[in-house]
C-alpha cells in the first residue's frame, strides 16, 4: 500500500501509529480534518483480521466524523482511533493510559471518546493522562456515555423519515428490525416501544438478545437473517458495511435508519438503494446525537440544551430527504454536499492541523 497516497486520497491531515511495548498497545489515531475545529471521534477497541483492515477502518471512520460534525452544524472536525486487539483479552489500565498519553501528545487536535469496545469507565481512566478525552463521568466534569443521546437522535431521524414517507411522525404499528441491541440499539428499542412501534431485536450475542427480549418483550430474528426480515424500517446498530450490493436485493424494508457508522459497504450502494425504492437516511446524519451531546459538554453542562440540540436531527433529516426527492438524488449525495458546502464556506482552509481544543471539564 502507498501510505501517503492512501492518506492523501481522502484528505487526511495526520495519521499516528501508537505503540507501547510494556502494555502491548497498538493503536492508530487518524485526524481527517480540523478545518471546523478539533477532530472529535471515539476510540474503537477490537480485533482486526490484519493491520490493513484496521487502517482502512480508522480512515473511513474519521472521514465520516468530519461529515457528521459538518452536517450537524458543529464547530468540530473529524477524527477516530482504533486500538488493535480483543478488549476482553488485552484491555488493561496500563494500555488505556498509554493510549491516552498518545492522545495528550497531539495537543488537542484530536479529542477521544467512547466507541465500540470502550466504555465510560475507560474514558475516566484516560482522564488521568489527558485533558483531551470526552464522555467521562459527570463527577469528572464530562457528559458521560453518549449512547442515550445517539439513540434519541436516531429516533428523531426515524420520526422525520416517517413524516417524509408516510405523512406523519406516528410510528405506531410500524415494524422496525434493530440489528445490534448493544448500548445504542437497546436504548433505541426502548424509545421505539414507547412510540408504539413493533420492534424485532437481533444480535450476534445471544445474552444481549435475551436481555432485550425479556426487558422489552420484543421478538427476535437471527443476525444473519435480520437484513432480510420484512419490516418498515431496518435499523443497523452494530458494525458498518452491512449494506452490500448483494444484500440490497434481499432487503424487504421501506427504509434504513440506524446508528452504525459507515453502513454502506460501497459508495454505489447509495444509488442502488434509490433504484430499489428504499429510503436510506445517511448514517452520519442519523447518529450525530452522541457528538452533539459531547459538543455541548465542551461548552456547558446543561443537559437540556444537549437534548434540544439532538432533536434538530429531525429537521436535518427532513431537509436531506426532501432535497433528495426534489432532485431525484440519493440522500447520501445530498448530505455529502451539505457537509462539503459547510466545510468550504466556513472552514479555516490552509490551517490544517492548526485547530486545538481547550477542554476544561474535570
Ligand atoms: P455496542 O458495542 O454497545 O453494541 C453493538 C452490538 O452489536 C453488540 O451487542 C454486538 O454484540 C452486536 N453485533 C456485533 N456484530 C453484529 C452483527 N454482525 N449482527 C448483529 N449484531 C452484532 O456499540 P454501540 O455503542 O451500541 O454502537 C453501535 C454502533 O453505533 C457502532 O457502529 C458505533 O460506531 C455506532 N455509533 C455509536 C455511538 C454511541 O454513542 N455509542 C455514536 C455514533 C455511532
Short mmCIF file of N, CA, C and O in Angstrom, two decimals, residues 45 52 58 68 89 111 129 174 183 195 207 221 235-236 262 279 315 324 331:
data_model
loop_
_atom_site.label_atom_id
_atom_site.label_comp_id
_atom_site.label_asym_id
_atom_site.label_seq_id
_atom_site.Cartn_x
_atom_site.Cartn_y
_atom_site.Cartn_z
N UNK A 45 -12.11 -0.33 20.01
CA UNK A 45 -11.17 -1.34 20.51
C UNK A 45 -11.68 -2.69 20.03
O UNK A 45 -12.69 -3.19 20.52
N UNK A 52 -3.95 -3.81 7.81
CA UNK A 52 -4.55 -3.01 6.72
C UNK A 52 -6.03 -2.76 6.99
O UNK A 52 -6.54 -1.66 6.75
N UNK A 58 -10.11 2.92 10.39
CA UNK A 58 -9.93 4.20 11.09
C UNK A 58 -9.97 5.36 10.09
O UNK A 58 -10.48 6.44 10.41
N UNK A 68 -20.05 14.19 9.63
CA UNK A 68 -21.09 14.18 10.67
C UNK A 68 -21.13 15.52 11.40
O UNK A 68 -22.18 16.13 11.57
N UNK A 89 -9.47 -9.59 26.12
CA UNK A 89 -8.21 -10.26 26.44
C UNK A 89 -7.09 -9.30 26.82
O UNK A 89 -6.26 -9.62 27.68
N UNK A 111 -9.68 14.84 19.87
CA UNK A 111 -10.39 14.59 21.13
C UNK A 111 -10.93 13.17 21.08
O UNK A 111 -11.68 12.84 20.16
N UNK A 129 -4.49 10.82 32.26
CA UNK A 129 -3.31 11.08 31.42
C UNK A 129 -3.52 12.21 30.43
O UNK A 129 -2.56 12.76 29.91
N UNK A 174 -45.63 0.43 13.29
CA UNK A 174 -44.56 0.24 12.29
C UNK A 174 -43.59 -0.83 12.79
O UNK A 174 -43.22 -0.83 13.97
N UNK A 183 -25.42 -0.81 23.38
CA UNK A 183 -25.72 0.42 24.12
C UNK A 183 -26.74 1.29 23.38
O UNK A 183 -27.73 1.73 23.94
N UNK A 195 -42.95 4.60 21.46
CA UNK A 195 -43.67 5.23 20.34
C UNK A 195 -44.75 4.31 19.77
O UNK A 195 -45.44 4.68 18.82
N UNK A 207 -26.81 -13.55 24.69
CA UNK A 207 -27.16 -12.99 26.01
C UNK A 207 -27.73 -11.59 25.84
O UNK A 207 -28.64 -11.18 26.56
N UNK A 221 -34.84 -12.04 15.73
CA UNK A 221 -34.54 -12.70 14.46
C UNK A 221 -33.04 -12.99 14.47
O UNK A 221 -32.26 -12.19 15.00
N UNK A 235 -32.90 -1.17 10.93
CA UNK A 235 -32.06 -0.25 11.70
C UNK A 235 -30.73 -0.91 12.10
O UNK A 235 -30.64 -1.58 13.13
N UNK A 236 -29.67 -0.71 11.29
CA UNK A 236 -28.38 -1.30 11.63
C UNK A 236 -27.74 -0.55 12.81
O UNK A 236 -27.44 0.64 12.71
N UNK A 262 -20.88 4.12 8.84
CA UNK A 262 -20.47 3.57 7.53
C UNK A 262 -21.24 2.29 7.17
O UNK A 262 -20.67 1.23 6.92
N UNK A 279 -35.54 4.01 1.07
CA UNK A 279 -35.02 5.31 1.53
C UNK A 279 -33.96 5.09 2.59
O UNK A 279 -34.24 4.48 3.64
N UNK A 315 -35.00 17.94 11.84
CA UNK A 315 -35.02 18.92 10.74
C UNK A 315 -33.95 18.62 9.69
O UNK A 315 -34.20 18.76 8.49
N UNK A 324 -33.36 15.43 -1.57
CA UNK A 324 -33.07 14.24 -2.40
C UNK A 324 -34.26 13.91 -3.29
O UNK A 324 -34.11 13.61 -4.48
N UNK A 331 -30.09 10.39 -0.86
CA UNK A 331 -29.90 11.19 0.36
C UNK A 331 -28.42 11.30 0.75
O UNK A 331 -27.98 12.32 1.28
#
